[in-house]
PDB file of C-alpha atoms in Angstrom:
ATOM      1  CA  MET A   1     -24.259 -45.324  23.124  1.00 39.00           C
ATOM      2  CA  ASP A   2     -25.892 -45.857  26.517  1.00 47.00           C
ATOM      3  CA  LEU A   3     -27.310 -43.050  28.654  1.00 49.00           C
ATOM      4  CA  LYS A   4     -24.503 -43.175  31.224  1.00 51.00           C
ATOM      5  CA  GLU A   5     -21.866 -42.639  28.546  1.00 51.00           C
ATOM      6  CA  MET A   6     -23.909 -39.809  27.016  1.00 53.00           C
ATOM      7  CA  PHE A   7     -24.125 -37.919  30.329  1.00 56.00           C
ATOM      8  CA  ASP A   8     -20.800 -38.956  31.910  1.00 56.00           C
ATOM      9  CA  PRO A   9     -19.042 -35.667  32.814  1.00 54.00           C
ATOM     10  CA  GLU A  10     -15.693 -37.442  33.152  1.00 61.00           C
ATOM     11  CA  GLY A  11     -15.673 -38.653  29.560  1.00 59.00           C
ATOM     12  CA  GLU A  12     -14.501 -36.768  26.502  1.00 66.00           C
ATOM     13  CA  ALA A  13     -16.651 -33.726  25.771  1.00 66.00           C
ATOM     14  CA  PRO A  14     -17.941 -33.226  22.221  1.00 71.00           C
ATOM     15  CA  PRO A  15     -17.312 -29.969  20.352  1.00 82.00           C
ATOM     16  CA  ALA A  16     -19.558 -27.169  21.596  1.00 89.00           C
ATOM     17  CA  THR A  17     -20.692 -23.884  20.067  1.00 93.00           C
ATOM     18  CA  PRO A  18     -19.843 -20.871  22.275  1.00 97.00           C
ATOM     19  CA  ALA A  19     -22.987 -18.983  23.304  1.00 97.00           C
ATOM     20  CA  ALA A  20     -24.126 -16.413  25.842  1.00 98.00           C
ATOM     21  CA  THR A  21     -27.393 -15.418  27.447  1.00 97.00           C
ATOM     22  CA  LEU A  22     -28.510 -12.479  29.570  1.00 97.00           C
ATOM     23  CA  VAL A  23     -30.734 -12.709  32.656  1.00 97.00           C
ATOM     24  CA  ILE A  24     -32.212  -9.205  32.832  1.00 95.00           C
ATOM     25  CA  PHE A  25     -33.769  -8.065  36.115  1.00 95.00           C
ATOM     26  CA  ARG A  26     -36.287  -5.274  36.475  1.00 91.00           C
ATOM     27  CA  ASN A  27     -38.240  -4.021  39.468  1.00 89.00           C
ATOM     28  CA  CYS A  28     -41.762  -5.437  39.530  1.00 83.00           C
ATOM     29  CA  PRO A  29     -44.211  -2.558  38.868  1.00 79.00           C
ATOM     30  CA  GLU A  30     -46.570  -3.920  41.544  1.00 80.00           C
ATOM     31  CA  GLY A  31     -43.792  -4.630  44.039  1.00 81.00           C
ATOM     32  CA  GLY A  32     -42.565  -8.045  45.074  1.00 85.00           C
ATOM     33  CA  PRO A  33     -39.764 -10.166  43.619  1.00 92.00           C
ATOM     34  CA  PRO A  34     -37.890  -8.822  40.596  1.00 94.00           C
ATOM     35  CA  GLN A  35     -39.090  -9.783  37.143  1.00 93.00           C
ATOM     36  CA  LEU A  36     -36.930 -11.427  34.473  1.00 95.00           C
ATOM     37  CA  LEU A  37     -37.173 -11.001  30.710  1.00 94.00           C
ATOM     38  CA  MET A  38     -37.875 -14.197  28.796  1.00 93.00           C
ATOM     39  CA  VAL A  39     -38.402 -14.952  25.126  1.00 91.00           C
ATOM     40  CA  GLN A  40     -40.434 -17.784  23.674  1.00 86.00           C
ATOM     41  CA  ARG A  41     -38.602 -19.409  20.802  1.00 68.00           C
ATOM     42  CA  SER A  42     -40.307 -20.339  17.553  1.00 61.00           C
ATOM     43  CA  LYS A  43     -41.286 -23.998  17.367  1.00 54.00           C
ATOM     44  CA  GLU A  44     -39.346 -24.277  14.108  1.00 45.00           C
ATOM     45  CA  MET A  45     -36.006 -23.532  15.805  1.00 44.00           C
ATOM     46  CA  ARG A  46     -33.697 -26.556  15.952  1.00 50.00           C
ATOM     47  CA  PHE A  47     -32.528 -25.841  19.495  1.00 51.00           C
ATOM     48  CA  ALA A  48     -35.129 -25.422  22.259  1.00 50.00           C
ATOM     49  CA  GLY A  49     -37.938 -24.964  19.739  1.00 52.00           C
ATOM     50  CA  GLY A  50     -41.046 -23.577  21.454  1.00 73.00           C
ATOM     51  CA  ALA A  51     -39.262 -23.124  24.795  1.00 86.00           C
ATOM     52  CA  ALA A  52     -39.134 -20.023  26.965  1.00 92.00           C
ATOM     53  CA  VAL A  53     -35.511 -18.965  27.490  1.00 93.00           C
ATOM     54  CA  PHE A  54     -33.475 -15.910  28.399  1.00 95.00           C
ATOM     55  CA  PRO A  55     -32.382 -13.747  25.443  1.00 94.00           C
ATOM     56  CA  GLY A  56     -29.086 -14.762  23.896  1.00 94.00           C
ATOM     57  CA  GLY A  57     -27.427 -16.833  21.222  1.00 94.00           C
ATOM     58  CA  ARG A  58     -24.179 -17.990  19.711  1.00 95.00           C
ATOM     59  CA  VAL A  59     -20.941 -16.007  19.795  1.00 98.00           C
ATOM     60  CA  ASP A  60     -20.100 -14.726  16.295  1.00 97.00           C
ATOM     61  CA  PRO A  61     -16.642 -14.066  14.786  1.00 97.00           C
ATOM     62  CA  ALA A  62     -17.277 -10.296  14.920  1.00 97.00           C
ATOM     63  CA  ASP A  63     -17.837 -10.578  18.679  1.00 98.00           C
ATOM     64  CA  TYR A  64     -14.273 -11.880  19.041  1.00 97.00           C
ATOM     65  CA  GLU A  65     -12.965  -9.003  16.934  1.00 96.00           C
ATOM     66  CA  LEU A  66     -14.756  -6.500  19.148  1.00 97.00           C
ATOM     67  CA  ALA A  67     -13.384  -8.294  22.225  1.00 97.00           C
ATOM     68  CA  GLU A  68      -9.865  -7.809  20.909  1.00 95.00           C
ATOM     69  CA  ALA A  69     -10.600  -4.124  20.348  1.00 95.00           C
ATOM     70  CA  HIS A  70     -11.657  -3.948  24.017  1.00 93.00           C
ATOM     71  CA  GLY A  71      -8.310  -5.216  25.248  1.00 90.00           C
ATOM     72  CA  ALA A  72      -8.662  -8.982  25.436  1.00 87.00           C
ATOM     73  CA  SER A  73      -5.353 -10.034  27.004  1.00 87.00           C
ATOM     74  CA  ASP A  74      -5.307 -13.776  26.279  1.00 93.00           C
ATOM     75  CA  ASP A  75      -7.501 -16.525  24.826  1.00 93.00           C
ATOM     76  CA  ASP A  76      -9.573 -16.998  28.000  1.00 94.00           C
ATOM     77  CA  HIS A  77     -10.141 -13.255  28.358  1.00 96.00           C
ATOM     78  CA  ARG A  78     -11.052 -13.055  24.671  1.00 96.00           C
ATOM     79  CA  GLU A  79     -13.640 -15.829  25.071  1.00 97.00           C
ATOM     80  CA  GLU A  80     -15.098 -14.101  28.133  1.00 97.00           C
ATOM     81  CA  LEU A  81     -15.367 -10.640  26.557  1.00 97.00           C
ATOM     82  CA  ALA A  82     -16.740 -12.043  23.302  1.00 98.00           C
ATOM     83  CA  ALA A  83     -19.471 -13.889  25.227  1.00 98.00           C
ATOM     84  CA  ARG A  84     -20.488 -10.707  27.040  1.00 98.00           C
ATOM     85  CA  ILE A  85     -20.582  -8.825  23.752  1.00 98.00           C
ATOM     86  CA  ALA A  86     -22.667 -11.586  22.169  1.00 98.00           C
ATOM     87  CA  SER A  87     -25.204 -11.436  25.009  1.00 98.00           C
ATOM     88  CA  ILE A  88     -25.598  -7.670  24.510  1.00 97.00           C
ATOM     89  CA  ARG A  89     -25.879  -7.991  20.726  1.00 97.00           C
ATOM     90  CA  GLU A  90     -28.357 -10.860  20.827  1.00 95.00           C
ATOM     91  CA  THR A  91     -30.522  -9.106  23.421  1.00 94.00           C
ATOM     92  CA  LEU A  92     -30.712  -5.975  21.275  1.00 94.00           C
ATOM     93  CA  GLU A  93     -31.556  -8.049  18.207  1.00 91.00           C
ATOM     94  CA  GLU A  94     -34.140 -10.271  19.894  1.00 89.00           C
ATOM     95  CA  THR A  95     -35.878  -7.741  22.135  1.00 89.00           C
ATOM     96  CA  GLY A  96     -34.917  -4.191  21.123  1.00 88.00           C
ATOM     97  CA  LEU A  97     -33.468  -3.701  24.611  1.00 90.00           C
ATOM     98  CA  ALA A  98     -30.090  -1.944  24.768  1.00 91.00           C
ATOM     99  CA  VAL A  99     -28.188  -3.040  27.892  1.00 92.00           C
ATOM    100  CA  GLY A 100     -24.543  -3.386  28.867  1.00 94.00           C
ATOM    101  CA  LEU A 101     -23.787   0.229  27.949  1.00 95.00           C
ATOM    102  CA  HIS A 102     -22.382   3.221  29.777  1.00 95.00           C
ATOM    103  CA  GLN A 103     -25.243   5.231  28.257  1.00 92.00           C
ATOM    104  CA  ARG A 104     -28.987   4.997  28.996  1.00 88.00           C
ATOM    105  CA  PRO A 105     -30.553   5.019  25.516  1.00 88.00           C
ATOM    106  CA  SER A 106     -34.051   6.264  24.883  1.00 85.00           C
ATOM    107  CA  LEU A 107     -36.630   3.965  23.323  1.00 83.00           C
ATOM    108  CA  GLU A 108     -36.184   5.703  19.966  1.00 86.00           C
ATOM    109  CA  GLU A 109     -32.410   5.266  20.129  1.00 91.00           C
ATOM    110  CA  ALA A 110     -32.704   1.602  21.037  1.00 90.00           C
ATOM    111  CA  LEU A 111     -35.103   0.901  18.178  1.00 89.00           C
ATOM    112  CA  ALA A 112     -32.858   2.758  15.732  1.00 93.00           C
ATOM    113  CA  ALA A 113     -29.884   0.746  16.963  1.00 94.00           C
ATOM    114  CA  ARG A 114     -31.791  -2.518  16.570  1.00 92.00           C
ATOM    115  CA  ALA A 115     -32.762  -1.632  13.001  1.00 93.00           C
ATOM    116  CA  HIS A 116     -29.124  -0.832  12.231  1.00 97.00           C
ATOM    117  CA  LEU A 117     -27.966  -4.090  13.829  1.00 96.00           C
ATOM    118  CA  LEU A 118     -30.423  -6.119  11.767  1.00 93.00           C
ATOM    119  CA  GLU A 119     -29.083  -4.384   8.657  1.00 96.00           C
ATOM    120  CA  VAL A 120     -25.331  -4.801   9.299  1.00 97.00           C
ATOM    121  CA  GLY A 121     -25.345  -7.922  11.491  1.00 95.00           C
ATOM    122  CA  THR A 122     -22.523  -6.849  13.835  1.00 97.00           C
ATOM    123  CA  LEU A 123     -22.412  -4.657  16.926  1.00 98.00           C
ATOM    124  CA  ALA A 124     -19.300  -2.520  16.330  1.00 98.00           C
ATOM    125  CA  PRO A 125     -20.773  -0.257  13.622  1.00 98.00           C
ATOM    126  CA  VAL A 126     -23.932   0.195  15.698  1.00 98.00           C
ATOM    127  CA  LEU A 127     -21.910   1.368  18.690  1.00 98.00           C
ATOM    128  CA  GLU A 128     -19.991   3.786  16.493  1.00 97.00           C
ATOM    129  CA  ALA A 129     -23.119   5.185  14.854  1.00 97.00           C
ATOM    130  CA  MET A 130     -24.921   5.657  18.185  1.00 97.00           C
ATOM    131  CA  ASN A 131     -21.809   6.937  19.993  1.00 97.00           C
ATOM    132  CA  TRP A 132     -22.262   4.222  22.612  1.00 97.00           C
ATOM    133  CA  THR A 133     -19.586   2.475  24.697  1.00 97.00           C
ATOM    134  CA  LEU A 134     -19.841  -0.975  26.214  1.00 97.00           C
ATOM    135  CA  ASP A 135     -19.949  -1.497  29.972  1.00 96.00           C
ATOM    136  CA  LEU A 136     -18.786  -5.100  29.947  1.00 96.00           C
ATOM    137  CA  ASP A 137     -17.979  -5.027  33.671  1.00 95.00           C
ATOM    138  CA  GLY A 138     -21.651  -4.299  34.325  1.00 94.00           C
ATOM    139  CA  LEU A 139     -22.583  -7.873  33.367  1.00 97.00           C
ATOM    140  CA  ILE A 140     -22.259 -10.291  36.296  1.00 98.00           C
ATOM    141  CA  PRO A 141     -21.151 -13.866  35.461  1.00 98.00           C
ATOM    142  CA  PHE A 142     -23.770 -16.226  36.887  1.00 98.00           C
ATOM    143  CA  ALA A 143     -23.102 -19.674  35.459  1.00 97.00           C
ATOM    144  CA  ARG A 144     -21.689 -21.569  32.524  1.00 97.00           C
ATOM    145  CA  TRP A 145     -23.449 -24.642  31.160  1.00 95.00           C
ATOM    146  CA  ARG A 146     -21.819 -27.109  28.780  1.00 93.00           C
ATOM    147  CA  PRO A 147     -23.830 -30.327  28.449  1.00 86.00           C
ATOM    148  CA  LYS A 148     -22.139 -33.436  27.102  1.00 78.00           C
ATOM    149  CA  HIS A 149     -24.877 -34.876  24.914  1.00 68.00           C
ATOM    150  CA  LYS A 150     -23.175 -36.549  21.989  1.00 62.00           C
ATOM    151  CA  GLU A 151     -26.254 -37.047  19.853  1.00 57.00           C
ATOM    152  CA  ILE A 152     -27.693 -33.532  19.821  1.00 67.00           C
ATOM    153  CA  ARG A 153     -26.372 -30.021  19.272  1.00 74.00           C
ATOM    154  CA  VAL A 154     -24.218 -28.812  22.176  1.00 86.00           C
ATOM    155  CA  PHE A 155     -23.726 -25.211  23.319  1.00 90.00           C
ATOM    156  CA  ASP A 156     -21.173 -23.885  25.791  1.00 95.00           C
ATOM    157  CA  THR A 157     -23.364 -21.133  27.253  1.00 96.00           C
ATOM    158  CA  ARG A 158     -22.313 -18.420  29.668  1.00 98.00           C
ATOM    159  CA  PHE A 159     -25.110 -16.807  31.709  1.00 98.00           C
ATOM    160  CA  TYR A 160     -24.807 -13.184  32.843  1.00 98.00           C
ATOM    161  CA  LEU A 161     -26.933 -11.013  35.129  1.00 98.00           C
ATOM    162  CA  ALA A 162     -27.908  -7.429  34.264  1.00 96.00           C
ATOM    163  CA  ASN A 163     -30.098  -4.939  36.093  1.00 93.00           C
ATOM    164  CA  LEU A 164     -32.578  -2.749  34.228  1.00 87.00           C
ATOM    165  CA  GLY A 165     -33.977  -1.096  37.337  1.00 78.00           C
ATOM    166  CA  THR A 166     -37.452   0.275  36.633  1.00 70.00           C
ATOM    167  CA  GLY A 167     -37.786  -1.519  33.322  1.00 54.00           C
ATOM    168  CA  ALA A 168     -39.873   1.301  31.874  1.00 50.00           C
ATOM    169  CA  VAL A 169     -39.225   0.291  28.261  1.00 53.00           C
ATOM    170  CA  ASP A 170     -41.069  -1.101  25.279  1.00 54.00           C
ATOM    171  CA  LEU A 171     -39.869  -4.299  23.631  1.00 57.00           C
ATOM    172  CA  LEU A 172     -40.000  -5.643  20.104  1.00 55.00           C
ATOM    173  CA  VAL A 173     -39.830  -9.366  19.426  1.00 51.00           C
ATOM    174  CA  ASP A 174     -37.561 -10.765  16.726  1.00 53.00           C
ATOM    175  CA  ALA A 175     -40.200 -12.761  14.860  1.00 48.00           C
ATOM    176  CA  THR A 176     -37.625 -14.800  12.917  1.00 50.00           C
ATOM    177  CA  GLU A 177     -36.515 -16.732  16.024  1.00 54.00           C
ATOM    178  CA  ASN A 178     -39.034 -15.881  18.730  1.00 50.00           C
ATOM    179  CA  THR A 179     -42.788 -15.500  19.026  1.00 57.00           C
ATOM    180  CA  HIS A 180     -43.335 -13.821  22.373  1.00 78.00           C
ATOM    181  CA  LEU A 181     -41.607 -11.674  24.997  1.00 86.00           C
ATOM    182  CA  PHE A 182     -42.716 -11.501  28.614  1.00 90.00           C
ATOM    183  CA  TRP A 183     -41.625 -10.366  32.070  1.00 91.00           C
ATOM    184  CA  ALA A 184     -42.156 -12.724  35.007  1.00 93.00           C
ATOM    185  CA  SER A 185     -40.577 -13.418  38.356  1.00 96.00           C
ATOM    186  CA  ALA A 186     -38.600 -16.633  38.508  1.00 97.00           C
ATOM    187  CA  ALA A 187     -41.308 -18.208  40.683  1.00 97.00           C
ATOM    188  CA  GLU A 188     -44.007 -17.134  38.217  1.00 96.00           C
ATOM    189  CA  ALA A 189     -42.088 -18.626  35.301  1.00 96.00           C
ATOM    190  CA  LEU A 190     -41.753 -21.912  37.171  1.00 97.00           C
ATOM    191  CA  ARG A 191     -45.506 -21.942  37.867  1.00 96.00           C
ATOM    192  CA  MET A 192     -46.179 -21.289  34.181  1.00 93.00           C
ATOM    193  CA  ALA A 193     -43.934 -24.224  33.308  1.00 93.00           C
ATOM    194  CA  ASP A 194     -45.687 -26.485  35.810  1.00 93.00           C
ATOM    195  CA  THR A 195     -49.121 -25.620  34.390  1.00 93.00           C
ATOM    196  CA  GLY A 196     -47.951 -26.095  30.802  1.00 90.00           C
ATOM    197  CA  ASP A 197     -48.305 -22.438  29.828  1.00 90.00           C
ATOM    198  CA  ILE A 198     -44.642 -22.397  28.821  1.00 90.00           C
ATOM    199  CA  LYS A 199     -42.006 -25.033  28.158  1.00 90.00           C
ATOM    200  CA  VAL A 200     -38.587 -24.774  29.794  1.00 93.00           C
ATOM    201  CA  ILE A 201     -35.535 -26.904  29.100  1.00 90.00           C
ATOM    202  CA  PHE A 202     -33.424 -28.466  31.852  1.00 92.00           C
ATOM    203  CA  PRO A 203     -30.834 -25.643  32.225  1.00 94.00           C
ATOM    204  CA  THR A 204     -33.521 -22.938  32.221  1.00 95.00           C
ATOM    205  CA  ARG A 205     -35.527 -24.696  34.947  1.00 95.00           C
ATOM    206  CA  ARG A 206     -32.473 -25.146  37.168  1.00 97.00           C
ATOM    207  CA  ASN A 207     -31.508 -21.499  36.705  1.00 97.00           C
ATOM    208  CA  LEU A 208     -35.062 -20.290  37.398  1.00 98.00           C
ATOM    209  CA  GLU A 209     -35.085 -22.306  40.635  1.00 98.00           C
ATOM    210  CA  ARG A 210     -31.839 -20.615  41.639  1.00 98.00           C
ATOM    211  CA  LEU A 211     -33.048 -17.159  40.592  1.00 98.00           C
ATOM    212  CA  ALA A 212     -36.219 -17.634  42.639  1.00 98.00           C
ATOM    213  CA  LEU A 213     -34.039 -17.462  45.766  1.00 97.00           C
ATOM    214  CA  PHE A 214     -33.435 -13.730  45.272  1.00 97.00           C
ATOM    215  CA  ASP A 215     -35.711 -10.871  46.310  1.00 95.00           C
ATOM    216  CA  SER A 216     -33.537  -8.301  44.522  1.00 95.00           C
ATOM    217  CA  PHE A 217     -30.719  -7.911  42.022  1.00 96.00           C
ATOM    218  CA  ASP A 218     -28.342  -7.072  44.871  1.00 96.00           C
ATOM    219  CA  ALA A 219     -29.224 -10.365  46.564  1.00 97.00           C
ATOM    220  CA  ALA A 220     -28.346 -12.206  43.353  1.00 97.00           C
ATOM    221  CA  VAL A 221     -24.993 -10.416  43.152  1.00 97.00           C
ATOM    222  CA  ALA A 222     -24.246 -11.288  46.788  1.00 97.00           C
ATOM    223  CA  HIS A 223     -25.076 -14.926  46.071  1.00 98.00           C
ATOM    224  CA  VAL A 224     -22.700 -14.969  43.097  1.00 97.00           C
ATOM    225  CA  ALA A 225     -19.928 -13.745  45.391  1.00 97.00           C
ATOM    226  CA  ASP A 226     -20.425 -16.928  47.429  1.00 97.00           C
ATOM    227  CA  TYR A 227     -20.961 -19.185  44.406  1.00 97.00           C
ATOM    228  CA  PRO A 228     -18.867 -17.809  41.513  1.00 96.00           C
ATOM    229  CA  SER A 229     -19.733 -18.848  37.974  1.00 96.00           C
ATOM    230  CA  ARG A 230     -18.445 -22.319  37.146  1.00 94.00           C
ATOM    231  CA  MET A 231     -18.875 -24.929  34.453  1.00 94.00           C
ATOM    232  CA  ILE A 232     -22.029 -27.024  34.900  1.00 95.00           C
ATOM    233  CA  THR A 233     -22.056 -30.369  33.092  1.00 92.00           C
ATOM    234  CA  PRO A 234     -25.163 -32.461  33.781  1.00 91.00           C
ATOM    235  CA  TYR A 235     -24.583 -36.147  34.441  1.00 90.00           C
ATOM    236  CA  MET A 236     -26.741 -39.238  34.794  1.00 89.00           C
ATOM    237  CA  GLU A 237     -27.158 -41.378  37.896  1.00 91.00           C
ATOM    238  CA  MET A 238     -29.376 -44.382  38.529  1.00 92.00           C
ATOM    239  CA  ARG A 239     -31.637 -44.079  41.573  1.00 92.00           C
ATOM    240  CA  ASP A 240     -33.760 -47.112  42.456  1.00 92.00           C
ATOM    241  CA  GLY A 241     -33.402 -48.274  38.881  1.00 92.00           C
ATOM    242  CA  VAL A 242     -34.552 -44.939  37.451  1.00 93.00           C
ATOM    243  CA  PRO A 243     -32.145 -42.654  35.526  1.00 92.00           C
ATOM    244  CA  TRP A 244     -31.839 -39.098  36.897  1.00 93.00           C
ATOM    245  CA  LEU A 245     -30.220 -36.095  35.221  1.00 92.00           C
ATOM    246  CA  LEU A 246     -28.196 -34.228  37.839  1.00 94.00           C
ATOM    247  CA  ILE A 247     -25.882 -31.255  38.357  1.00 95.00           C
ATOM    248  CA  PRO A 248     -23.228 -30.676  41.073  1.00 95.00           C
ATOM    249  CA  HIS A 249     -24.525 -30.079  44.610  1.00 95.00           C
ATOM    250  CA  ASP A 250     -22.081 -27.285  45.421  1.00 95.00           C
ATOM    251  CA  ALA A 251     -22.762 -24.768  42.638  1.00 95.00           C
ATOM    252  CA  GLY A 252     -25.442 -22.696  44.353  1.00 97.00           C
ATOM    253  CA  TYR A 253     -28.504 -24.449  42.896  1.00 98.00           C
ATOM    254  CA  PRO A 254     -31.330 -25.437  45.293  1.00 97.00           C
ATOM    255  CA  VAL A 255     -32.531 -28.301  43.066  1.00 97.00           C
ATOM    256  CA  HIS A 256     -29.905 -30.654  41.712  1.00 95.00           C
ATOM    257  CA  GLY A 257     -31.820 -32.655  39.128  1.00 91.00           C
ATOM    258  CA  GLU A 258     -34.867 -34.570  38.067  1.00 93.00           C
ATOM    259  CA  VAL A 259     -35.909 -37.871  36.540  1.00 92.00           C
ATOM    260  CA  LEU A 260     -34.306 -38.064  33.101  1.00 88.00           C
ATOM    261  CA  GLU A 261     -37.600 -38.878  31.416  1.00 85.00           C
ATOM    262  CA  THR A 262     -39.105 -35.560  32.523  1.00 83.00           C
ATOM    263  CA  ALA A 263     -36.034 -33.412  31.739  1.00 80.00           C
ATOM    264  CA  ALA A 264     -36.564 -31.350  28.568  1.00 67.00           C
ATOM    265  CA  ARG A 265     -33.107 -31.045  27.029  1.00 58.00           C
ATOM    266  CA  GLY A 266     -33.814 -28.958  23.937  1.00 53.00           C
TER     267      GLY A 266
END
């Protein structure tokens, strides 16, 4: 298989695992651009090993069941609600941060909920035990990425925005999948990637470049109103004999690609 066929968005797409990730904003304690929560994945992980990413993971069968309990009206709505639920569940599991709720849990409540989640593996019993209700409308759809690589694992990942406000919380890393948690502005994360302090894969870099445009959560929400979430499928194009990995020019991203050789794809 040649590179053009591998990255041709018009060709047949391979099966993809549904996944979801949460871009969590908080006010910077020192002022300035908002900070985003990132997790550094263990090097042993098959996908994006060693990379800094936003918290999230695959959509589980129980997430679909909970979506149906929350009134999923058809298959598309079910997929959407299940992805939002998965992003909330994975964030709680990976970071100890409880978001996407109508309640504002205390640190002790969040840690108790995380311990319960790690024990039972699904979110529904945790919500019942904590007397919490989901605020699924509080998550803002930002983007949806579904690469077409046919020789590596493919995820159909929905990105959502959430606002923590002050961010006055403690976090607890899930050491089975991740090694480090940190807050950084989008611009800071890009500088860390450029200096080699962190590794970012192609979708994360493009999303960080887009997120660096915003000086507040409200600015990000306003931007999404102009550029609603859409499917992003990277494609390859030859430029002066050099293959580039690119994304559409009209999806709200300020940078549309890079030389394929430099693009970390997980």
